Short mmCIF file of C-alpha atoms in Angstrom, two decimals:
data_model
loop_
_atom_site.label_atom_id
_atom_site.label_comp_id
_atom_site.label_asym_id
_atom_site.label_seq_id
_atom_site.Cartn_x
_atom_site.Cartn_y
_atom_site.Cartn_z
CA MET P 5 -151.53 38.02 53.16
CA ARG P 6 -152.26 41.02 50.96
CA ILE P 7 -149.36 43.47 50.72
CA LEU P 8 -149.38 47.09 49.54
CA LEU P 9 -146.18 48.57 48.14
CA TYR P 10 -146.49 52.34 48.15
CA ASN P 11 -144.25 54.98 46.57
CA PRO P 12 -144.95 58.58 47.73
CA ASP P 13 -145.25 61.36 45.17
CA ASN P 14 -142.06 63.32 44.58
CA GLY P 15 -143.44 66.63 45.82
CA VAL P 16 -142.95 68.52 42.56
CA THR P 17 -144.62 66.88 39.59
CA GLN P 18 -145.53 63.45 38.31
CA ASN P 19 -142.66 61.06 37.62
CA PHE P 20 -141.99 60.17 34.01
CA MET P 21 -141.74 56.49 34.87
CA PRO P 22 -142.62 54.05 37.65
CA HIS P 23 -140.02 53.12 40.26
CA LEU P 24 -138.38 49.75 39.69
CA TRP P 25 -138.22 48.79 43.37
CA MET P 26 -141.95 48.06 43.56
CA PHE P 27 -141.91 45.63 40.64
CA LEU P 28 -138.69 43.99 41.83
CA LEU P 29 -140.07 43.32 45.32
CA GLN P 30 -143.33 42.14 43.84
CA ALA P 31 -141.39 39.57 41.81
CA LEU P 32 -139.40 38.55 44.91
CA THR P 33 -142.49 38.06 47.12
CA PRO P 34 -142.95 34.40 48.16
CA SER P 35 -145.85 32.60 46.53
CA GLY P 36 -149.14 32.61 48.38
CA HIS P 37 -149.16 36.37 48.95
CA GLU P 38 -150.79 39.05 46.79
CA VAL P 39 -149.04 42.36 46.10
CA VAL P 40 -150.81 45.62 45.20
CA LEU P 41 -148.84 48.60 43.86
CA ILE P 42 -149.68 52.29 44.27
CA ASP P 43 -147.45 55.13 43.06
CA GLY P 44 -148.51 58.45 44.57
CA ASN P 45 -147.28 60.25 41.44
CA THR P 46 -149.89 58.55 39.27
CA GLN P 47 -152.58 57.63 41.82
CA PRO P 48 -152.72 60.61 44.18
CA MET P 49 -154.60 59.88 47.42
CA SER P 50 -155.00 61.79 50.63
CA ASP P 51 -153.74 60.07 53.76
CA ALA P 52 -157.32 59.28 54.77
CA GLU P 53 -158.12 57.83 51.34
CA LEU P 54 -155.02 55.64 51.44
CA VAL P 55 -155.85 54.34 54.92
CA GLN P 56 -159.40 53.54 53.80
CA PHE P 57 -158.02 51.71 50.77
CA VAL P 58 -155.76 49.64 53.03
CA LEU P 59 -158.69 48.73 55.28
CA ASP P 60 -161.10 48.02 52.42
CA GLN P 61 -158.58 45.79 50.65
CA GLN P 62 -157.70 43.97 53.88
CA ILE P 63 -154.01 44.76 53.50
CA GLY P 64 -151.86 42.99 56.10
CA LEU P 65 -148.51 44.71 55.45
CA VAL P 66 -147.53 48.02 53.83
CA GLY P 67 -144.08 48.55 52.36
CA ILE P 68 -143.02 52.15 51.71
CA GLY P 69 -139.88 53.07 49.76
CA ALA P 70 -138.71 56.66 49.60
CA MET P 71 -135.72 58.78 48.74
CA THR P 72 -134.80 61.77 50.89
CA ARG P 73 -136.96 64.27 49.03
CA MET P 74 -140.04 62.09 49.61
CA ILE P 75 -139.35 61.03 53.18
CA ALA P 76 -141.52 63.62 54.97
CA LYS P 77 -144.53 62.47 52.95
CA ALA P 78 -143.53 58.84 53.52
CA TYR P 79 -143.39 59.35 57.29
CA ARG P 80 -146.79 61.05 57.34
CA VAL P 81 -148.40 58.24 55.33
CA ALA P 82 -146.73 55.59 57.49
CA ASP P 83 -148.01 57.28 60.66
CA SER P 84 -151.59 57.24 59.36
CA ILE P 85 -151.43 53.60 58.32
CA ARG P 86 -149.84 52.48 61.60
CA ALA P 87 -152.52 54.39 63.53
CA ALA P 88 -155.07 52.19 61.76
CA GLY P 89 -153.31 49.10 63.11
CA ILE P 90 -151.51 47.99 59.94
CA PRO P 91 -147.75 47.25 60.21
CA VAL P 92 -145.42 49.30 58.02
CA VAL P 93 -141.95 48.41 56.79
CA MET P 94 -139.86 51.20 55.26
CA GLY P 95 -136.80 51.02 53.03
CA GLY P 96 -134.67 53.01 50.62
CA PRO P 97 -131.54 55.18 50.77
CA HIS P 98 -132.81 57.62 53.40
CA VAL P 99 -133.85 55.16 56.11
CA THR P 100 -130.71 53.15 55.39
CA GLU P 101 -128.53 56.16 56.19
CA ILE P 102 -130.62 57.45 59.13
CA PRO P 103 -132.43 54.40 60.55
CA GLU P 104 -132.75 55.95 64.02
CA GLU P 105 -135.02 58.68 62.61
CA ALA P 106 -137.61 56.23 61.23
CA LEU P 107 -137.45 54.16 64.44
CA GLY P 108 -138.00 57.20 66.67
CA ARG P 109 -134.60 57.01 68.34
CA SER P 110 -133.42 60.52 67.50
CA GLY P 111 -135.93 62.53 69.50
CA GLY P 112 -138.85 62.34 67.07
CA PRO P 113 -141.80 59.96 66.71
CA ARG P 114 -141.50 56.42 65.43
CA HIS P 115 -142.69 55.99 61.84
CA ALA P 116 -142.12 52.32 60.99
CA ASP P 117 -142.57 48.91 62.58
CA ALA P 118 -139.59 47.54 60.63
CA LEU P 119 -136.81 48.77 58.35
CA ALA P 120 -135.28 47.11 55.31
CA LEU P 121 -131.76 48.52 55.18
CA GLY P 122 -129.73 48.59 51.98
CA GLU P 123 -130.71 46.48 48.99
CA ALA P 124 -133.67 44.32 49.98
CA ASP P 125 -133.38 41.58 47.34
CA GLU P 126 -132.48 38.94 49.94
CA THR P 127 -134.23 40.35 53.00
CA TRP P 128 -137.67 41.04 51.49
CA PRO P 129 -138.86 37.41 51.36
CA ARG P 130 -137.83 37.05 55.01
CA ILE P 131 -139.72 40.22 55.95
CA VAL P 132 -142.90 38.94 54.27
CA GLU P 133 -142.78 35.57 55.99
CA ASP P 134 -142.05 37.15 59.40
CA ALA P 135 -144.94 39.58 58.96
CA ALA P 136 -147.27 36.76 57.94
CA GLY P 137 -146.27 34.87 61.08
CA GLY P 138 -146.66 37.90 63.34
CA GLU P 139 -142.93 37.98 64.12
CA LEU P 140 -141.79 41.14 62.34
CA LYS P 141 -138.36 42.28 63.53
CA GLU P 142 -137.27 45.93 63.80
CA VAL P 143 -134.32 45.86 61.39
CA TYR P 144 -133.48 43.69 58.42
CA ALA P 145 -130.00 44.14 56.95
CA PRO P 146 -128.23 42.18 54.21
CA VAL P 147 -125.28 40.79 56.17
CA ASP P 148 -123.26 37.59 56.01
CA ALA P 149 -122.56 35.10 58.79
CA PHE P 150 -119.87 37.42 60.15
CA GLY P 151 -122.12 40.47 60.30
CA GLN P 152 -120.50 42.13 57.27
CA GLU P 153 -122.69 43.89 54.70
CA ARG P 154 -123.38 41.71 51.69
CA LYS P 155 -124.35 43.08 48.29
CA PRO P 156 -126.69 40.77 46.38
CA SER P 157 -125.50 39.25 43.13
CA LEU P 158 -127.55 40.18 40.06
CA LEU P 159 -126.72 37.02 38.13
CA ASP P 160 -129.85 35.22 39.38
CA TYR P 161 -132.16 38.15 38.67
CA PRO P 162 -135.91 37.63 39.20
CA ILE P 163 -138.20 37.61 36.19
CA ILE P 164 -140.52 40.62 36.17
CA PRO P 165 -143.60 39.67 34.09
CA TRP P 166 -143.99 42.98 32.27
CA ASP P 167 -146.21 41.29 29.67
CA LEU P 168 -148.78 40.41 32.35
CA LEU P 169 -148.70 43.38 34.73
CA ASP P 170 -151.46 45.98 34.96
CA LEU P 171 -149.67 49.25 34.10
CA ARG P 172 -152.70 51.46 33.56
CA GLN P 173 -151.75 53.87 36.35
CA PHE P 174 -148.39 54.50 34.62
CA ASN P 175 -149.78 55.51 31.22
CA ARG P 176 -148.04 58.73 30.16
CA ILE P 177 -150.79 59.81 27.74
CA PRO P 178 -152.88 62.44 29.62
CA GLY P 179 -156.37 61.17 30.38
CA PHE P 180 -158.13 64.01 28.61
CA LEU P 181 -156.32 63.14 25.35
CA ARG P 182 -157.18 59.45 25.29
CA PRO P 183 -160.79 59.78 24.00
CA VAL P 184 -159.55 62.04 21.20
CA ILE P 185 -156.78 59.60 20.27
CA ARG P 186 -159.23 56.69 20.43
CA HIS P 187 -161.72 58.57 18.21
CA PHE P 188 -159.17 59.07 15.45
CA GLY P 189 -157.90 55.50 15.69
CA PHE P 190 -154.28 56.29 16.56
CA ALA P 191 -152.12 53.59 18.15
CA TRP P 192 -150.77 55.91 20.83
CA GLU P 193 -153.58 55.40 23.29
CA THR P 194 -150.98 54.34 25.85
CA PHE P 195 -147.31 55.10 26.32
CA HIS P 196 -145.32 53.44 29.09
CA ILE P 197 -141.74 53.96 30.19
CA ILE P 198 -140.50 50.70 31.72
CA PRO P 199 -137.57 50.74 34.16
CA ILE P 200 -134.84 48.12 33.75
CA GLU P 201 -131.54 47.83 35.58
CA SER P 202 -128.51 46.18 34.04
CA GLY P 203 -126.12 46.84 36.93
CA ARG P 204 -125.69 48.53 40.31
CA GLY P 205 -122.93 50.61 41.85
CA CYS P 206 -120.65 53.49 40.86
CA PRO P 207 -116.92 53.97 41.57
CA TYR P 208 -116.84 57.73 40.98
CA GLY P 209 -117.96 58.87 44.44
CA CYS P 210 -119.14 62.39 43.56
CA GLU P 211 -119.35 64.44 46.75
CA PHE P 212 -123.08 65.18 46.54
CA CYS P 213 -124.27 61.74 45.39
CA THR P 214 -125.86 58.98 47.49
CA VAL P 215 -125.31 56.20 44.94
CA THR P 216 -121.84 55.02 45.95
CA GLY P 217 -122.81 55.01 49.61
CA PHE P 218 -125.94 52.92 49.00
CA PHE P 219 -124.97 50.57 46.15
CA GLY P 220 -121.19 50.51 46.67
CA ASP P 221 -118.23 51.44 44.51
CA SER P 222 -117.90 48.10 42.71
CA ILE P 223 -120.27 47.29 39.87
CA ARG P 224 -122.46 44.19 39.78
CA TYR P 225 -124.12 43.23 36.52
CA ARG P 226 -126.99 41.14 35.30
CA SER P 227 -126.29 38.75 32.45
CA ASN P 228 -126.76 40.18 28.98
CA ARG P 229 -129.10 37.32 28.20
CA SER P 230 -131.52 38.16 31.02
CA ILE P 231 -131.68 41.79 29.89
CA VAL P 232 -132.27 40.87 26.25
CA GLU P 233 -135.03 38.43 27.23
CA GLU P 234 -136.69 41.11 29.37
CA MET P 235 -136.61 43.59 26.49
CA LEU P 236 -138.07 41.01 24.10
CA LYS P 237 -140.89 40.44 26.57
CA ILE P 238 -141.56 44.19 26.78
CA LYS P 239 -141.43 44.44 23.00
CA GLU P 240 -143.99 41.65 22.72
CA ARG P 241 -146.26 43.54 25.10
CA ALA P 242 -146.00 46.62 22.88
CA ARG P 243 -147.04 44.58 19.86
CA ASN P 244 -150.07 43.17 21.67
CA THR P 245 -151.45 46.41 23.09
CA ARG P 246 -152.70 49.67 21.66
CA GLY P 247 -149.72 51.70 22.65
CA LYS P 248 -146.00 52.30 22.69
CA VAL P 249 -143.27 51.36 25.13
CA ALA P 250 -139.83 52.75 25.93
CA VAL P 251 -137.21 51.51 28.39
CA PHE P 252 -135.32 53.50 31.01
CA PHE P 253 -132.06 51.88 32.08
CA VAL P 254 -131.97 53.02 35.69
CA ASP P 255 -128.27 52.23 36.19
CA ASP P 256 -126.62 55.27 37.72
CA ASN P 257 -123.96 55.11 35.02
CA PHE P 258 -125.05 52.75 32.26
CA ALA P 259 -121.68 52.72 30.46
CA ILE P 260 -119.28 52.77 33.41
CA ASN P 261 -117.70 49.62 31.90
CA THR P 262 -117.73 50.52 28.22
CA LYS P 263 -116.56 47.09 27.06
CA ARG P 264 -119.44 45.41 28.85
CA THR P 265 -121.99 48.01 27.68
CA LYS P 266 -120.91 47.59 24.06
CA ALA P 267 -121.32 43.82 24.38
CA LEU P 268 -124.83 44.28 25.81
CA LEU P 269 -125.87 46.69 23.05
CA ARG P 270 -124.52 44.32 20.38
CA ASP P 271 -126.54 41.47 21.93
CA ILE P 272 -129.68 43.64 21.91
CA ILE P 273 -129.17 44.42 18.22
CA ALA P 274 -128.39 40.79 17.31
CA ALA P 275 -131.55 39.55 19.05
CA GLY P 276 -133.78 42.18 17.45
CA ALA P 277 -134.64 43.41 20.95
CA GLN P 278 -134.27 47.09 20.12
CA LEU P 279 -136.67 49.37 21.95
CA SER P 280 -136.42 53.10 22.33
CA TRP P 281 -134.47 53.60 25.53
CA VAL P 282 -133.13 56.23 27.91
CA GLY P 283 -129.98 55.86 29.99
CA GLN P 284 -127.66 57.81 32.27
CA ILE P 285 -124.05 58.06 31.06
CA SER P 286 -121.19 60.35 32.09
CA ALA P 287 -119.92 62.75 29.44
CA ASN P 288 -116.35 61.41 29.62
CA LEU P 289 -117.54 57.94 28.54
CA LEU P 290 -119.45 59.32 25.55
CA ARG P 291 -116.23 60.37 23.83
CA ASP P 292 -116.11 56.76 22.58
CA GLU P 293 -117.54 56.95 19.04
CA GLU P 294 -118.15 53.20 18.83
CA LEU P 295 -120.20 53.32 22.02
CA VAL P 296 -122.26 56.24 20.72
CA ASP P 297 -122.83 54.43 17.44
CA LEU P 298 -124.09 51.34 19.28
CA ILE P 299 -126.36 53.53 21.41
CA GLY P 300 -128.04 54.83 18.25
CA ARG P 301 -128.28 51.43 16.56
CA SER P 302 -129.73 49.71 19.64
CA GLY P 303 -132.61 52.18 20.04
CA GLY P 304 -131.10 54.82 22.34
CA LYS P 305 -133.27 57.94 22.15
CA TRP P 306 -132.24 60.03 25.16
CA ILE P 307 -129.07 60.07 27.24
CA PHE P 308 -129.08 61.79 30.62
CA ILE P 309 -125.72 63.50 31.24
CA GLY P 310 -124.86 65.00 34.62
CA MET P 311 -122.82 67.94 33.39
CA GLU P 312 -123.41 69.83 36.67
CA SER P 313 -121.36 72.93 35.76
CA LEU P 314 -119.34 74.61 33.03
CA ASP P 315 -116.75 75.70 35.62
CA PRO P 316 -113.85 73.24 36.21
CA ALA P 317 -113.34 74.70 39.71
CA ASN P 318 -116.93 73.81 40.61
CA LEU P 319 -116.50 70.28 39.28
CA ALA P 320 -113.30 69.82 41.26
CA SER P 321 -115.02 71.02 44.44
CA VAL P 322 -117.55 68.15 44.26
CA ASN P 323 -115.04 65.48 43.18
CA LYS P 324 -116.22 65.41 39.57
CA SER P 325 -113.10 66.54 37.71
CA PHE P 326 -113.53 63.68 35.25
CA ASN P 327 -116.13 65.93 33.61
CA LYS P 328 -114.41 68.14 31.03
CA PRO P 329 -116.61 71.08 29.92
CA ALA P 330 -114.43 71.50 26.82
CA ASP P 331 -115.68 68.07 25.67
CA TYR P 332 -119.39 68.75 26.14
CA ALA P 333 -120.08 70.16 22.66
CA GLY P 334 -118.32 67.30 20.85
CA VAL P 335 -120.16 64.68 22.89
CA LEU P 336 -123.55 66.25 22.17
CA GLU P 337 -122.80 66.57 18.47
CA ALA P 338 -121.78 62.90 18.29
CA LEU P 339 -125.10 61.92 19.88
CA ALA P 340 -127.07 64.22 17.59
CA ARG P 341 -125.51 62.66 14.49
CA ARG P 342 -127.23 59.43 15.56
CA HIS P 343 -130.49 61.24 16.32
CA VAL P 344 -129.98 60.76 20.05
CA TYR P 345 -131.04 63.63 22.30
CA ALA P 346 -129.25 64.66 25.47
CA ILE P 347 -130.86 65.48 28.79
CA THR P 348 -128.24 67.77 30.31
CA SER P 349 -128.35 68.36 34.07
CA PHE P 350 -126.87 71.44 35.77
CA ILE P 351 -126.49 72.34 39.44
CA PHE P 352 -126.45 75.96 40.65
CA GLY P 353 -125.21 77.15 44.02
CA LEU P 354 -121.85 75.37 43.85
CA ASP P 355 -118.99 77.01 45.72
CA ASN P 356 -117.61 78.91 42.74
CA ASP P 357 -120.95 80.08 41.32
CA THR P 358 -121.66 83.80 41.12
CA PRO P 359 -124.74 85.78 40.00
CA GLY P 360 -125.40 85.38 36.28
CA VAL P 361 -124.51 81.69 36.23
CA GLY P 362 -127.90 80.92 34.67
CA GLU P 363 -127.38 83.10 31.61
CA ARG P 364 -123.74 82.04 31.25
CA THR P 365 -124.90 78.44 31.17
CA LEU P 366 -127.70 79.16 28.70
CA ALA P 367 -125.34 81.05 26.40
CA GLN P 368 -123.31 77.87 26.07
CA ILE P 369 -126.33 75.60 25.75
CA ARG P 370 -127.58 77.66 22.81
CA GLN P 371 -124.44 76.69 20.89
CA TRP P 372 -125.17 72.98 21.29
CA PRO P 373 -127.61 70.67 19.50
CA PRO P 374 -131.13 71.04 20.91
CA GLY P 375 -131.76 68.88 23.95
CA LEU P 376 -133.49 68.94 27.29
CA PRO P 377 -131.59 70.91 29.94
CA VAL P 378 -132.65 70.55 33.57
CA PHE P 379 -131.56 72.74 36.45
CA GLY P 380 -131.49 72.44 40.23
CA GLN P 381 -129.60 73.67 43.26
CA ILE P 382 -126.93 71.73 45.12
CA THR P 383 -128.52 69.73 47.94
CA PRO P 384 -126.64 68.12 50.85
CA PHE P 385 -128.18 64.68 51.32
CA PRO P 386 -127.55 62.93 54.63
CA ALA P 387 -124.49 60.67 54.89
CA THR P 388 -122.87 62.13 51.76
CA PRO P 389 -119.38 63.68 51.88
CA LEU P 390 -121.00 67.01 50.93
CA TYR P 391 -123.28 66.94 53.98
CA ALA P 392 -120.37 66.10 56.28
CA ARG P 393 -118.23 68.92 54.84
CA LEU P 394 -120.95 71.57 55.08
CA GLU P 395 -121.81 70.47 58.61
CA LYS P 396 -118.17 70.78 59.62
CA GLU P 397 -117.96 74.24 58.02
CA GLY P 398 -121.10 75.37 59.85
CA ARG P 399 -122.93 76.17 56.61
CA LEU P 400 -126.06 74.03 57.07
CA ILE P 401 -129.04 76.30 57.74
CA ARG P 402 -131.62 73.51 57.57
CA PRO P 403 -129.76 70.43 58.79
CA LYS P 404 -132.92 68.29 58.53
CA HIS P 405 -134.27 69.92 55.40
CA TRP P 406 -136.00 66.69 54.35
CA LEU P 407 -138.50 67.03 57.19
CA GLU P 408 -139.72 70.34 55.73
CA PHE P 409 -139.35 69.55 52.04
CA ALA P 410 -139.34 72.65 49.86
CA PRO P 411 -138.53 72.12 46.17
CA PHE P 412 -135.82 74.32 44.67
CA ARG P 413 -134.89 75.81 48.06
CA MET P 414 -131.36 75.50 49.39
CA ALA P 415 -130.46 73.96 52.74
CA HIS P 416 -127.05 75.57 53.18
CA THR P 417 -125.27 78.88 52.57
CA PRO P 418 -123.36 79.11 49.27
CA LEU P 419 -120.04 80.97 49.18
CA LYS P 420 -120.22 83.52 46.36
CA ILE P 421 -123.95 83.89 45.77
CA THR P 422 -126.96 84.25 48.05
CA ILE P 423 -129.74 81.70 48.47
CA PRO P 424 -132.39 83.96 46.84
CA GLU P 425 -129.99 84.57 43.94
CA VAL P 426 -129.56 80.83 43.41
CA GLN P 427 -133.34 80.38 43.33
CA ASN P 428 -133.62 83.20 40.80
CA GLU P 429 -130.90 81.65 38.64
CA VAL P 430 -132.69 78.29 38.64
CA ARG P 431 -136.00 79.89 37.72
CA TYR P 432 -134.38 82.02 35.02
CA ALA P 433 -132.74 78.98 33.45
CA TRP P 434 -135.97 76.98 33.38
CA ALA P 435 -138.05 79.88 32.06
CA ASN P 436 -135.59 80.69 29.28
CA SER P 437 -135.04 77.08 28.26
CA TYR P 438 -138.71 76.16 27.87
CA SER P 439 -140.36 79.38 26.75
CA PRO P 440 -142.24 79.40 23.43
CA ALA P 441 -139.34 81.31 21.84
CA ALA P 442 -136.81 78.72 23.04
CA ILE P 443 -138.93 75.87 21.69
CA GLU P 444 -139.26 77.58 18.32
CA ARG P 445 -135.52 78.17 18.20
CA ALA P 446 -134.90 74.49 18.91
CA LEU P 447 -137.22 73.53 16.06
CA ASP P 448 -135.38 75.96 13.79
CA SER P 449 -132.17 74.07 14.42
CA ILE P 450 -133.71 70.77 13.25
CA ALA P 451 -135.78 72.24 10.42
CA ASP P 452 -134.46 69.75 7.86
CA GLU P 453 -135.11 66.67 10.01
CA PRO P 454 -138.08 64.30 9.51
CA ALA P 455 -141.38 65.35 11.06
CA PRO P 456 -141.43 62.53 13.67
CA TYR P 457 -138.12 63.84 15.02
CA LYS P 458 -139.66 67.30 15.45
CA ILE P 459 -142.81 65.88 17.03
CA SER P 460 -140.82 63.92 19.61
CA HIS P 461 -138.71 66.96 20.45
CA LEU P 462 -141.72 69.25 20.82
CA LEU P 463 -143.57 66.79 23.07
CA ALA P 464 -140.46 66.18 25.18
CA ARG P 465 -139.96 69.92 25.66
CA LEU P 466 -143.55 70.40 26.79
CA PHE P 467 -143.33 67.50 29.25
CA PHE P 468 -139.95 68.51 30.67
CA ARG P 469 -141.18 72.06 31.21
CA GLY P 470 -143.55 70.52 33.76
CA ILE P 471 -140.66 69.49 36.01
CA TYR P 472 -140.38 73.10 37.20
CA PHE P 473 -143.71 74.54 36.00
CA PRO P 474 -146.29 71.82 36.78
CA GLN P 475 -149.06 71.53 34.19
CA LYS P 476 -151.66 69.13 35.54
CA GLY P 477 -155.13 68.89 34.05
CA ALA P 478 -156.74 69.68 30.72
CA TRP P 479 -156.93 73.46 31.22
CA LYS P 480 -153.24 73.73 32.06
CA TRP P 481 -152.34 71.74 28.96
CA LEU P 482 -154.70 73.80 26.82
CA GLY P 483 -153.08 77.00 28.07
CA LEU P 484 -149.65 75.58 27.31
CA ALA P 485 -150.80 74.64 23.80
CA VAL P 486 -152.05 78.19 23.22
CA GLN P 487 -148.71 79.64 24.36
CA ASN P 488 -146.87 77.33 21.94
CA ARG P 489 -149.39 77.53 19.11
CA ARG P 490 -146.80 78.70 16.55
CA ALA P 491 -144.49 75.78 17.25
CA ILE P 492 -147.41 73.32 17.25
CA TYR P 493 -148.76 74.71 13.98
CA ARG P 494 -145.34 74.42 12.41
CA VAL P 495 -144.89 70.78 13.43
CA VAL P 496 -148.42 69.88 12.31
CA LYS P 497 -147.81 71.57 8.95
CA ASP P 498 -144.50 69.75 8.49
CA SER P 499 -146.27 66.46 9.27
CA PHE P 500 -148.39 66.95 6.15
CA THR P 501 -145.86 68.63 3.86
CA TRP P 502 -142.36 67.67 5.03
CA TRP P 503 -142.70 64.26 6.71
CA HIS P 504 -139.36 62.86 5.54
CA GLY P 505 -137.40 66.09 5.92
CA THR P 506 -134.52 66.88 3.58
CA GLU P 507 -134.19 64.44 0.69
CA GLY P 508 -131.86 61.64 1.70
CA SER P 509 -132.90 61.53 5.35
CA VAL P 510 -133.37 57.89 6.25
CA VAL P 511 -134.55 57.61 9.79
CA SER P 512 -137.37 55.78 11.54
CA LEU P 513 -138.49 57.37 14.77
CA ASP P 514 -141.29 55.05 15.80
CA PHE P 515 -140.86 53.55 19.27
CA ASN P 516 -139.55 50.22 18.00
CA GLY P 517 -135.96 51.30 18.49
CA MET P 518 -134.98 50.85 14.84
CA ARG P 519 -133.40 53.73 13.01
CA GLY P 520 -130.92 54.70 10.36
CA THR P 521 -128.30 57.41 10.86
CA ARG P 522 -127.13 60.44 8.95
CA GLU P 523 -125.31 63.65 9.64
CA SER P 524 -127.61 65.91 11.60
CA SER P 525 -128.52 69.07 9.74
CA PHE P 526 -128.07 71.45 12.67
CA LEU P 527 -124.27 71.06 12.70
CA GLY P 528 -122.57 74.25 11.72
CA ARG P 529 -125.79 76.21 12.22
CA ALA P 530 -125.49 77.37 15.81
CA GLN P 531 -128.26 79.24 17.57
CA PRO P 532 -127.76 82.93 18.37
CA ASP P 533 -125.47 83.18 21.36
CA SER P 534 -127.07 86.39 22.56
CA ALA P 535 -130.66 85.19 22.38
CA ARG P 536 -132.88 85.67 25.45
CA ASP P 537 -136.47 84.73 26.13
CA ASP P 538 -137.76 87.52 28.32
#
């Protein structure tokens, strides 16, 4: 049987990396079957085109995985494929929490022939064999002999053959740039971000988050050895191809057990398995200087930190009081001393937010080392404590907002600010964080750093801007380059005249994960706290 695993596009802009679930299920598929992968973020197809592909390729089963924000698109695609006579199995957090919706038992149409509830590591091989035998069941759930939910162990983790997989659709170098890069003989013809998980689960239980509900509040880990071997395999791929590779640890909190994380990072260093990597870590855990030092030495380049708010009352309202805004600056400075950037995430529309929250947040951000701030509005996902509370309070205005997905649009009434005001605050924060003036100011703060450090920051800023202001196609990118011509000129000039930065800077910023450390030059040179980018 030929199987298609399909991931819908996220409805806003292209993902920065492929989703791990497709590669994991591909590795778990019983022998004798062939698996084809399509990510709608990188291979956009209309519903008709996708159905024709399925028919042309003689696909016998389609698996669709989707989070809540993608579910409306997932349902539409599933309907089209089922209408062509091909069975569809759906999985992921959304259908796990609301299975009756996908099965047409809540008043709407049926969208799937079968559902894979929860983590599908153990159920997927059974689904494939049942489908091949024409005996597909409606629901597959990971339960034990007593009917209790069972979380799969990660100790016997499948081998994903990253060195053999065709990853062309996930190349992050824009297509229009590749001929230019090839002409000049640069090695950056391809750049791939590879997802790896080292553990699952989170004990924190933030009110708005779906992670604890889906993966559980106890943490399960892979062995350090299996992770190191996977990274060595990815590193070998990078050596054998014209391109660069980075790793994204998709754990929802990579350092939730700091002792274990330190041991893993030490093993990565000892094995020479360093690759540039990105991970998600709570700010409270990053107060550990030894952990931060190991992050830098093991190849850590970017750390995603869910700061959410600068207001302790807001953090308490969503069960995230372990975040301490007073610690944010120190944490970011510790990362910056190791040349590790922070991706700082903020949520607007929380119960204690008032108009002006965007500028108040930016005023603080301008005092920190340059990083990549991202902004969104609070969203009540189904089956979360937040959804239940807002439903009880009668504040949901779009109780099934996922069926009419609208990016950056709220689904409930905030308390101290209006919905249009929240949308304006989000837009203001994005516009003033990624304007040409903001990018130049960020480069000012790292003026003494090596040129590769500036190049990576400039490129990251331009890509992250696209999360809110999509820039697809050559003309969009050309226009963006024109808007940022002063910053680009400056970085190009420094590449020829100031490659190593201030004398004494010893830092390698190639994507092999190896680097030295030094005190970052921005410390003590804060950006203007009254600056605006109008």
